[in-house]
Each structure stands twice: as structure tokens, then as C-alpha cells.
Short mmCIF file of C-alpha atoms and ligand atoms in Angstrom, two decimals:
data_model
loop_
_atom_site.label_atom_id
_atom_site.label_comp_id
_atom_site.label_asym_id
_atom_site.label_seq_id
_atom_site.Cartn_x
_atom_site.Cartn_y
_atom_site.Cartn_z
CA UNK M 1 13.11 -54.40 -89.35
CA UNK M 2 14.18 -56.75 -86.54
CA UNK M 3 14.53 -55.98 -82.84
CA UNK M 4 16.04 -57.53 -80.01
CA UNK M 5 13.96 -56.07 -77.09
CA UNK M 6 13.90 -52.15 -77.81
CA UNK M 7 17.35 -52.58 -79.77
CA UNK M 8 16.97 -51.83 -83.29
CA UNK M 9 19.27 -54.28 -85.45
CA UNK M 10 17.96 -53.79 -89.04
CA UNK M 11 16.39 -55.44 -91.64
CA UNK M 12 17.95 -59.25 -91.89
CA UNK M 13 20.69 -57.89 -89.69
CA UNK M 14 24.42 -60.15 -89.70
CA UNK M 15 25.84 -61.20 -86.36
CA UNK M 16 28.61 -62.46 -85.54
CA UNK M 17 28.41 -65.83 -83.74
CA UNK M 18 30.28 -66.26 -80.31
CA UNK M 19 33.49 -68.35 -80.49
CA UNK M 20 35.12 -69.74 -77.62
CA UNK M 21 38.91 -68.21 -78.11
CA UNK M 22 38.16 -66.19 -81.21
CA UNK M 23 35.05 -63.91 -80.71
CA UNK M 24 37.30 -61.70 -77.64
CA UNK M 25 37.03 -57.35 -78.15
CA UNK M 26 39.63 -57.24 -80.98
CA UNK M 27 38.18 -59.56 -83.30
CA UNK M 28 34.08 -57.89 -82.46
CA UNK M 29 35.59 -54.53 -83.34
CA UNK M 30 36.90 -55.41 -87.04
CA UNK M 31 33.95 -57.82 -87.70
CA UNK M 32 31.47 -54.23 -86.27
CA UNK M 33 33.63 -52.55 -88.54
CA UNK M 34 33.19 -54.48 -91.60
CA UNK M 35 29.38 -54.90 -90.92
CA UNK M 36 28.12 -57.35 -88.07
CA UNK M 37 25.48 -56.04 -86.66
CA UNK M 38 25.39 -57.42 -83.55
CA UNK M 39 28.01 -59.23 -81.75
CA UNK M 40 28.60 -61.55 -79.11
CA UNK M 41 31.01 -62.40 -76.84
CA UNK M 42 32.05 -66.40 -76.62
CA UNK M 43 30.45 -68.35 -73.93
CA UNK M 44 31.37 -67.47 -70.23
CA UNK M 45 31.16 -69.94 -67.63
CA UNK M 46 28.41 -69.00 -64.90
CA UNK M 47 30.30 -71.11 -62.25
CA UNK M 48 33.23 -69.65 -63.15
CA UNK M 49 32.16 -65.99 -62.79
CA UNK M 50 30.50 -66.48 -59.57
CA UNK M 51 33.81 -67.92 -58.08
CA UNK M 52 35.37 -64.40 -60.11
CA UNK M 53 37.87 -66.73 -62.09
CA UNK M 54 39.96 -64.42 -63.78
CA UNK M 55 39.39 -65.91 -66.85
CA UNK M 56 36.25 -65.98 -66.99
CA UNK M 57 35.86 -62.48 -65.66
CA UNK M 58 38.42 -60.86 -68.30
CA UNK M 59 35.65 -62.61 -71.08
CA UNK M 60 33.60 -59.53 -69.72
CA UNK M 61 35.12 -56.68 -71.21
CA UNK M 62 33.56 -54.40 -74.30
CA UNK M 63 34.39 -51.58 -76.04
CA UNK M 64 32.03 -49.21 -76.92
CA UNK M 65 32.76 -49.33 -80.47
CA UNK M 66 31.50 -52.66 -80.50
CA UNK M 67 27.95 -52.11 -79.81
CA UNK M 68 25.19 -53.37 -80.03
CA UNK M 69 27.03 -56.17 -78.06
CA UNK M 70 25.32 -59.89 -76.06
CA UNK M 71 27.46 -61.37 -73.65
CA UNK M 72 26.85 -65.17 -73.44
CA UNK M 73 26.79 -67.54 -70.40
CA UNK M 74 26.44 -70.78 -69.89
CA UNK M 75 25.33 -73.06 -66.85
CA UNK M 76 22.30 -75.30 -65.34
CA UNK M 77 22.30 -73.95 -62.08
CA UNK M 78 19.38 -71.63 -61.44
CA UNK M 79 21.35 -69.74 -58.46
CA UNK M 80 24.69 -69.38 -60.41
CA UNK M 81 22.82 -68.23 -63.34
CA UNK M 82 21.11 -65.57 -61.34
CA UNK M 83 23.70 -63.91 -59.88
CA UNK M 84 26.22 -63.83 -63.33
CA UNK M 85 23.38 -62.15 -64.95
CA UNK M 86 23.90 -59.26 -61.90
CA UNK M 87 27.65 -59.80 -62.71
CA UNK M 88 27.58 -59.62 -66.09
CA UNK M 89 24.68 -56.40 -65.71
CA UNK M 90 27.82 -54.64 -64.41
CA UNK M 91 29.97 -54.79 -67.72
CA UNK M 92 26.95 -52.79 -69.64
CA UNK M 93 26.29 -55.09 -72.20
CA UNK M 94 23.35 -54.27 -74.61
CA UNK M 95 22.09 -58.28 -74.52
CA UNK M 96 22.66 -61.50 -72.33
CA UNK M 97 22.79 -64.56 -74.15
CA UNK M 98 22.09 -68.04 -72.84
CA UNK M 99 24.41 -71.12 -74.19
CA UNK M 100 21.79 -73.84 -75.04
CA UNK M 101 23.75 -75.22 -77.55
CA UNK M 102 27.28 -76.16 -76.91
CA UNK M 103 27.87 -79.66 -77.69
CA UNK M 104 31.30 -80.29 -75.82
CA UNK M 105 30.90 -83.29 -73.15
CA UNK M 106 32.25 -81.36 -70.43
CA UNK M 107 29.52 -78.86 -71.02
CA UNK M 108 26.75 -80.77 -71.65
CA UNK M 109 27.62 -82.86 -68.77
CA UNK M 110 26.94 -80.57 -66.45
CA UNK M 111 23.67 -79.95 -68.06
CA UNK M 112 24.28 -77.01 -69.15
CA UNK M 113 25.07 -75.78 -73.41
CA UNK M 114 22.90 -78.39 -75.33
CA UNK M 115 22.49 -80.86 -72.25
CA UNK M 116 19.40 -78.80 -71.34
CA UNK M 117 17.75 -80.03 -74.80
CA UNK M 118 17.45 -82.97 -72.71
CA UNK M 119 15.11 -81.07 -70.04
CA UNK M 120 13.41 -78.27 -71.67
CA UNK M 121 11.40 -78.05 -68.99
CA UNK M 122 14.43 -76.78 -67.03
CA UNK M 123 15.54 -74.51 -70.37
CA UNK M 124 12.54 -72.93 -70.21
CA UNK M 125 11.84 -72.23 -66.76
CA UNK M 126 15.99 -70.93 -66.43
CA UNK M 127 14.98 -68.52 -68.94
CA UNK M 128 12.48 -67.27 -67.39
CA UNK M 129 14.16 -66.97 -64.27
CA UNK M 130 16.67 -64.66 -65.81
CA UNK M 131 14.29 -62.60 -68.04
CA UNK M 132 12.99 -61.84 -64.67
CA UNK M 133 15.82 -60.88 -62.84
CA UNK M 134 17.45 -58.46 -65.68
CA UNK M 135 15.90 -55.38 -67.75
CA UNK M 136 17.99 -56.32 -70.73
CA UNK M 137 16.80 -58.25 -73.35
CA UNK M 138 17.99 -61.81 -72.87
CA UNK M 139 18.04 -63.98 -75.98
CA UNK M 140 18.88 -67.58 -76.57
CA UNK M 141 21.57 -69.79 -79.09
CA UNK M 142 20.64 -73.39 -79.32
CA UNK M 143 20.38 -76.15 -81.33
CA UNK M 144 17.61 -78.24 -83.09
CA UNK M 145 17.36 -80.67 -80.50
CA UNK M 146 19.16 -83.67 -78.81
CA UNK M 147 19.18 -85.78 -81.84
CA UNK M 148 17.09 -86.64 -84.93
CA UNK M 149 14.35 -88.25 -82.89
CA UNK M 150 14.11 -85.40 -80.30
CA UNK M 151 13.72 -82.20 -82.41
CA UNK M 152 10.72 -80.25 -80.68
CA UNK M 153 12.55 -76.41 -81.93
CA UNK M 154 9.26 -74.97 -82.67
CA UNK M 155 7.37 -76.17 -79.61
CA UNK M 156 10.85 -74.88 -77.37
CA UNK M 157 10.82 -71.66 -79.35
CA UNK M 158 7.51 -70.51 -78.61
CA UNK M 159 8.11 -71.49 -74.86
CA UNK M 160 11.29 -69.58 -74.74
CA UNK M 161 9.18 -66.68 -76.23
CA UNK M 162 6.46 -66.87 -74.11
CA UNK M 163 9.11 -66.68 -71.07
CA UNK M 164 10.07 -63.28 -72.60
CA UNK M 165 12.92 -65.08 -74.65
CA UNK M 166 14.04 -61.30 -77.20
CA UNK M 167 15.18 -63.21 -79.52
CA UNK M 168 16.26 -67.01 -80.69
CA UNK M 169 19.29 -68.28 -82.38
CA UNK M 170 19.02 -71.33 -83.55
CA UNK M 171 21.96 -73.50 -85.33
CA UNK M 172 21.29 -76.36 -87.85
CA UNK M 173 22.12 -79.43 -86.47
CA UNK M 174 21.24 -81.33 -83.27
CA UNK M 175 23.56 -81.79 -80.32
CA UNK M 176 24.49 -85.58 -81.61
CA UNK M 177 25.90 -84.24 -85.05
CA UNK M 178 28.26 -82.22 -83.28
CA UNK M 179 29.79 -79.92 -86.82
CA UNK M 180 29.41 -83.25 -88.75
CA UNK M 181 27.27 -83.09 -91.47
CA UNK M 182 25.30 -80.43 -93.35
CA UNK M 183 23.13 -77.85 -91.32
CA UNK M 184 19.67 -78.05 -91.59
CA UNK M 185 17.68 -74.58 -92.22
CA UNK M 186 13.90 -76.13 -93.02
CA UNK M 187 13.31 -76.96 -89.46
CA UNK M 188 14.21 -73.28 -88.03
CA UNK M 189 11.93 -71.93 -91.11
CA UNK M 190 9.22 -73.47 -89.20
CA UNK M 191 10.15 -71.77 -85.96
CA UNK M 192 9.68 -68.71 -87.63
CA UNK M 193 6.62 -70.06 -89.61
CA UNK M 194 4.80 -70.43 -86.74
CA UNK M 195 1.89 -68.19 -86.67
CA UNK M 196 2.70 -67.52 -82.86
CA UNK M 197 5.97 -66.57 -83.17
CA UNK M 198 6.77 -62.84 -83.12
CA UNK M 199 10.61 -62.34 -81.99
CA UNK M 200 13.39 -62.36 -84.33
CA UNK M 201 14.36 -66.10 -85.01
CA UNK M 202 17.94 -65.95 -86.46
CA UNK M 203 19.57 -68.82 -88.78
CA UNK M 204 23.08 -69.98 -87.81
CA UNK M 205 24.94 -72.90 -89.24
CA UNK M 206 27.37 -72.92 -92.29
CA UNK M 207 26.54 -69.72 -93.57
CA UNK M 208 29.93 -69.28 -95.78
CA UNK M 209 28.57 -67.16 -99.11
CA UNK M 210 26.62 -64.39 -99.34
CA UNK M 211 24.59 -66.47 -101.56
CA UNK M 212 23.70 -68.69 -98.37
CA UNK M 213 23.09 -65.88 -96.65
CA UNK M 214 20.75 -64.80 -99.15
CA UNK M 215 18.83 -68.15 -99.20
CA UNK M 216 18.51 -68.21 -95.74
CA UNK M 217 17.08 -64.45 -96.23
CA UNK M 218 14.91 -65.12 -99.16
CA UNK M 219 14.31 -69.12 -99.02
CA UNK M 220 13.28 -70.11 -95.55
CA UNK M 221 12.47 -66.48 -94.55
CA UNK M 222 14.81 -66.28 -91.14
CA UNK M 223 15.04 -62.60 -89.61
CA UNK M 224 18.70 -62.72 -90.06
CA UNK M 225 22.20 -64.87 -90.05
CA UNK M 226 24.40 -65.62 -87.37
CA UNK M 227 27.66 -66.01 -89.12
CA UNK M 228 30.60 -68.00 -87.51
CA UNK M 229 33.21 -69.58 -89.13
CA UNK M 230 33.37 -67.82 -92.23
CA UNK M 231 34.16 -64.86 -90.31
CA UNK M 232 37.42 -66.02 -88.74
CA UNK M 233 40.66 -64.28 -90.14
CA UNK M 234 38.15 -62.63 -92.47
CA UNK M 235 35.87 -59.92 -90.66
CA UNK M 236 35.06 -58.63 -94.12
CA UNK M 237 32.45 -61.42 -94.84
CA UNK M 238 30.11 -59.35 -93.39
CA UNK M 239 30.48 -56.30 -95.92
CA UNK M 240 30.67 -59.14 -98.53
CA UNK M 241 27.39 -60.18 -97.46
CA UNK M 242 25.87 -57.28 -97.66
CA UNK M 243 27.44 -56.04 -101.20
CA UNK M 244 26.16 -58.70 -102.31
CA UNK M 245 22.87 -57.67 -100.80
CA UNK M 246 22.92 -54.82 -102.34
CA UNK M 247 24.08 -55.76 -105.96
CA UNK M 248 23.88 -59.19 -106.42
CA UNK M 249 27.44 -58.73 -107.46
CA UNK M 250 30.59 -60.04 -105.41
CA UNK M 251 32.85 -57.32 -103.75
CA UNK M 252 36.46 -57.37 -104.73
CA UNK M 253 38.15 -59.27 -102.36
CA UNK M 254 40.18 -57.44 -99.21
CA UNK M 255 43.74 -56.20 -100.94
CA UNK M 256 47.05 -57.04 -99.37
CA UNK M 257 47.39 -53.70 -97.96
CA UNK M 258 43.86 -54.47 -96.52
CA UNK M 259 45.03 -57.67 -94.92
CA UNK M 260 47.98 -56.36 -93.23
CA UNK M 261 45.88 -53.84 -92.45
CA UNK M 262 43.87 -55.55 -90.27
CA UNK M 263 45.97 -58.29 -89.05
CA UNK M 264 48.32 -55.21 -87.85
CA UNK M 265 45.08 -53.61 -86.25
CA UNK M 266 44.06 -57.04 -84.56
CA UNK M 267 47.18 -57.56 -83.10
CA UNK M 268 47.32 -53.86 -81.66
CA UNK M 269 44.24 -54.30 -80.25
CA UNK M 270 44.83 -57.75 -78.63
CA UNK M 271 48.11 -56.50 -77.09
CA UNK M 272 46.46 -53.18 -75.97
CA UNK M 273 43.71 -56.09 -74.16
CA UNK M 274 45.52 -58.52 -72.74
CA UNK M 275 49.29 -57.68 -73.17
CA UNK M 276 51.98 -58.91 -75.35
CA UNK M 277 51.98 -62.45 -74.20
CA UNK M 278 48.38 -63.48 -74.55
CA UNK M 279 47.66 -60.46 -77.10
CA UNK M 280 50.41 -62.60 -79.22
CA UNK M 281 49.50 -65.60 -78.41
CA UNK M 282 45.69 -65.70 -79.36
CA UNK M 283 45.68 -63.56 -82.47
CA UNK M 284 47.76 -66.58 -84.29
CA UNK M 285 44.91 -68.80 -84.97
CA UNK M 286 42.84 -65.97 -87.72
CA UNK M 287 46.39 -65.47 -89.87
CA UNK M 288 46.01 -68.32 -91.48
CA UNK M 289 42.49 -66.98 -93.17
CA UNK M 290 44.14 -63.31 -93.25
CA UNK M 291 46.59 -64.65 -96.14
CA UNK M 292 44.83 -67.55 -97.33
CA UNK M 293 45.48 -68.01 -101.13
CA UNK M 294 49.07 -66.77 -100.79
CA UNK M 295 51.53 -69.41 -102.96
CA UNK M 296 54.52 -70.51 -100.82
CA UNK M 297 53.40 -68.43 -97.47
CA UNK M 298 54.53 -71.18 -95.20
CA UNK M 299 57.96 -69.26 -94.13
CA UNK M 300 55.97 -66.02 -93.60
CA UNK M 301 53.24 -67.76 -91.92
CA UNK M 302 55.18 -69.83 -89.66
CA UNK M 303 56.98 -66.70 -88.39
CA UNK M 304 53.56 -65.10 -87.42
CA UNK M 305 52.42 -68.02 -85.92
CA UNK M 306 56.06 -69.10 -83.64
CA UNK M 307 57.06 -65.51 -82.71
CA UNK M 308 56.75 -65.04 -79.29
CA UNK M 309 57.61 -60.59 -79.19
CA UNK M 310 55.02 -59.11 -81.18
CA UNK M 311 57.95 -56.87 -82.78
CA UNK M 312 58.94 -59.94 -84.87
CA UNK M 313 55.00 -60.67 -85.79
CA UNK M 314 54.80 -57.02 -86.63
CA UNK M 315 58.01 -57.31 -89.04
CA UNK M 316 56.63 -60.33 -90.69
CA UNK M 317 53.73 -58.61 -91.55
CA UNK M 318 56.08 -55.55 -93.19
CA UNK M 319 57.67 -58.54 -94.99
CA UNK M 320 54.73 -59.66 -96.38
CA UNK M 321 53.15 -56.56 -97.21
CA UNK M 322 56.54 -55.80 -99.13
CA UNK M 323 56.80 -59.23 -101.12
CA UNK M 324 53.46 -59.53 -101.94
CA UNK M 325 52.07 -56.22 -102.02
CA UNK M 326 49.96 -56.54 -105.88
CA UNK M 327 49.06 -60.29 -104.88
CA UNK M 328 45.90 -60.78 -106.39
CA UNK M 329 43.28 -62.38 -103.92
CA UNK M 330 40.77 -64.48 -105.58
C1 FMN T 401 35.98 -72.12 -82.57
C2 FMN T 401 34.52 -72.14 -82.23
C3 FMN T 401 34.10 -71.77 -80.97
C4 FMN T 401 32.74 -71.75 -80.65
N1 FMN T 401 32.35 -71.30 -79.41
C5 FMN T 401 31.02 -71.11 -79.17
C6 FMN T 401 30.58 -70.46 -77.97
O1 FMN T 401 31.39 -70.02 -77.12
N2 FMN T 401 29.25 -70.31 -77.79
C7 FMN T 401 28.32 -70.74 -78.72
O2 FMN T 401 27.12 -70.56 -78.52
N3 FMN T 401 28.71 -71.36 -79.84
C8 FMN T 401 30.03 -71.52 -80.10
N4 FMN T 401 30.42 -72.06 -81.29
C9 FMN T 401 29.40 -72.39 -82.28
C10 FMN T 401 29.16 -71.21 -83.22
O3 FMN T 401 28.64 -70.10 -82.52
C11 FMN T 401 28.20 -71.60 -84.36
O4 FMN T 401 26.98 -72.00 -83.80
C12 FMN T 401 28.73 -72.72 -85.22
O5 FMN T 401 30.10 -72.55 -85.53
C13 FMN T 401 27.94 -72.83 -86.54
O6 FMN T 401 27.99 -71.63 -87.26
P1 FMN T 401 29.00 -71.43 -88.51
O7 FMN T 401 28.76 -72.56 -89.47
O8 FMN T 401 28.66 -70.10 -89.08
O9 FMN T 401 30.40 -71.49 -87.96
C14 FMN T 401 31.78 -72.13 -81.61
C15 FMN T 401 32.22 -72.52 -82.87
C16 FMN T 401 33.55 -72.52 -83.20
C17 FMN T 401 33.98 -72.92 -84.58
#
């Protein structure tokens, strides 16, 4: 049984990795549904929310229904990181998560994401900072290290723990590979095969079977999967999973009716958020995954995807639903 400070999140719990412009309230609330077990929001800029940025401060919002729930920030600035954790204290989330591993240059730049690989001196003593100033749990996403000759994870890890880190996420690769390549799961085994370490260290990084899931479970021993990816357009990789948990069988793939189901229900819920225009706007990029598989779907898809008035997205979906209703998914 793992916990995250006094949060109770199950044995080898499934959580859903944050995604800059994908993991927003909608998309949480049909991957909680179909089995994540913790969720996060996407990285939120701690410059930007102490400067209230709209944008950043909309990033803020949660729905119950969506808990346990870890909103993540990002930054290198000691001050600004203080004060969003008060700011971020005020939505009620259940966790605060700290960025250490975002590789984009404008990020890591500043310093902040997986720049501070380059100081962990600085990673560590930030963490502590805001462990201190917060009575949630405050957990930590990075990478393996700067590059290939730079990968200290197991000496950081314990540091981060012994700051009062509640829990690590750590993703395959180092800051240099980027996504290139093929993550790399021995080196966070030996995070959590270190005799010292006692927090939940979770495995993130291509995790797009259950059967990965399972090897990262069974095989290197890691206290549970962040899952990112293989969750977009298709929140039900997280039942999958965990069928296949249970079984060691495969679960019949989501029906049509499912899929419209849910795209329908995503959309609702995106409008309900942020209004037609954005709520339109940013639920285009999971259809694609939705109706993956579906022979000559370019027409339908293309309407889903160009449509400004969500009445027209809505009647494409009917459309589909009609015209393909006994599609077979595979
Ligand atoms: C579209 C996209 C946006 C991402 N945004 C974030 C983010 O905001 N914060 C973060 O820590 N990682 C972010 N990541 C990295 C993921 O959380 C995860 O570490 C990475 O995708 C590897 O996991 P996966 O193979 O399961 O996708 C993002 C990844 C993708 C694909």
C-alpha cells in the first residue's frame, strides 16, 4: 500500500502524468473515472501565478470528483516558489508537485523544469523550502539526470526525501534525450532499491501496455506508474491496466458507443470549463486517439477537428456514432 503523505493511493496505484494542454479538469475526470488514481494537473508557471496571469491562474481549478488531485509548478526562484505554493494552497489541492523535469529550453533556461539537475544543490534546498512552508504533501517529477554522464537519481532521491520530499516521480530518460530514445527503468529500480529509501518512488516513461505496466510492477519493483501518453484520447488505459492486473487477460476494447460516449462527455465538460471557444478548441487534439482504428475517418475527423460551434462537433459525433456504430475496435 503506497502513500503520498497521509493520502492513501493503493497498492501500485496508476497516475496520470501532467500534460501541458491535455491534463486540464475534463480530461482528470474521465481518466479518475476509468481508474487513475491520482492525478495531476500540467505544469503551472510560478512567475506566472505570482503576477495572477490568467492563464496560469485558470490551470488552478479542480473538481472534486477528481480527487486525490497534485497541482504542479514550476520555477527556480525561491521567493516565487514560496508564495504560489500559498496561491496554489487556496485551490485545495490534495498534493503540490514540483516540475524538475521539463526539458523545453525556455524552461530549463530559466533554471527551472530539468535545468535544476544542473544544481541539485538548489533542487534540494527549493524543496525543502516549500515542504516547509505548506502542510500538504509536496512530491517531486524529474528526470534521471542532465545527461548520461550526470545521472546521480539515487543520491538526489534520498536528498529530496530527507527534505520531506512525499513522494518521487521519476521519468526514464535524462534531460539531453529529450522523448528520443527508449526510457530507462533500471536506474529508478535503484532509487527504490536503496535501503534508505522509504517514500513511494513512481516509474514514468513509455508505459503504453498493461504488460509494461506490469514489468515495471513486478520487474524493477517501482511503487507504481505514472502513465502519460498512452492515456491521451484514451482515459480507459487505466482500467485496461488494471484488468489486466487482475486477469492477466486484455479487456475488450472501449465500444463505439463508449467512444462517443466520452468524447461527447469531454467536450461537455471542457465547454462547461472554459466556454465554447476554448472548450472547442482544446478538446481537438485527444479525437484523434478517441477513433483511432476507424477505416476512412478522415471526413469525420476533420469535421471534429475544424468546427469552430461545438453544435457541429456534437453532430459529427451523432454521425459517427450512426455510421459506425458495430465498428469493431481492435
Ligand atoms: C503533451 C505533453 C505535455 C507534457 N507536459 C508536462 C508537464 O506539464 N509537466 C511535466 O512534469 N511533464 C510533462 N510532460 C511529460 C510527461 O508528464 C511524461 O513525463 C512523459 O510524457 C513520459 O511519460 P509517457 O511515456 O507515459 O508519456 C508532458 C508530456 C507530453 C507528451
Amino acid at each position: 500500500m503506497s502513500k503520498i503523505g497521509d493520502i492513501d493511493v493503493g497498492d501500485f496505484p496508476l497516475l496520470l502524468a501532467p500534460m501541458e494542454d491535455v491534463s486540464d479538469p475534463p480530461f482528470r475526470a474521465l481518466c479518475k473515472e476509468q481508474g487513475a488514481d491520482v492525478v495531476y494537473t500540467e505544469f503551472i508557471s510560478s512567475e506566472g501565478l505570482i503576477r495572477d496571469a490568467s492563464k496560469s491562474v485558470m490551470k488552478l481549478d479542480i473538481y472534486e470528483k477528481e480527487r486525490p488531485v497534485g497541482i504542479q509548478i514550476f520555477g527556480a526562484v525561491l521567493e516565487s516558489m514560496l508564495k504560489s505554493v500559498e496561491i496554489v494552497e487556496a485551490s485545495g489541492p490534495d498534493i503540490i508537485d514540483i516540475n524538475f523535469g521539463c526539458p523545453v529550453k525556455k524552461v530549463v533556461s530559466k533554471g527551472a523544469g530539468a535545468g535544476i539537475l544542473k544544481d541539485i544543490d538548489l533542487m534540494v534546498s527549493l524543496t525543502e523550502a516549500m515542504v516547509k512552508h505548506t502542510k500538504l504533501p509536496v512530491t517531486v517529477k524529474t528526470r534521471l539526470g542532465w545527461d548520461d554522464d550526470s545521472i546521480k537519481i539515487v543520491e538526489v532521491a534520498e536528498r529530496l526525501q530527507d527534505v520531506g520530499c512525499a513522494a518521487i516521480s521519476i521519468h526514464g530518460r535524462t534531460r539531453a534525450q529529450m522523448y528520443k530514445g527508449e526510457a530507462n527503468w533500471a536506474p529508478i529500480a535503484e532509487v527504490k532499491n536503496n535501503q534508505r529509501m522509504h517514500i513511494p518512488v513512481f516509474g514514468n516513461g513509455d508505459v503504453d501496455t498493461p504488460e509494461k505496466a506490469m514489468l515495471m510492477r513486478d520487474k524493477f519493483g517501482l511503487d507504481g506508474a505514472m502513465i502519460g501518453r498512452a492515456s491521451i484520447g484514451y482515459p480507459w488505459f487505466f482500467k485496461e491496466v488494471k484488468h489486466y492486473f487482475e486477469t492477466g487477460t486484455h479487456a475488450a476494447p472501449p465500444t463505439m458507443v463508449e467512444r462517443v460516449a466520452a468524447a461527447r462527455r469531454h467536450l461537455e465538460m471542457a465547454i462547461d470549463w472554459k466556454g465554447e471557444t476554448l472548450g472547442v478548441f482544446e478538446t481537438r487534439r485527444h479525437y484523434t486517439n478517441y477513433f483511432k482504428g476507424i477505416p476512412h475517418f478522415k471526413e469525420h475527423r476533420m469535421k471534429m477537428v475544424t468546427s469552430d460551434a461545438s453544435a457541429d462537433v456534437f453532430a459529427a459525433f451523432d454521425e459517427v456514432l450512426e455510421k459506425f456504430h458495430d465498428f469493431q475496435f481492435v
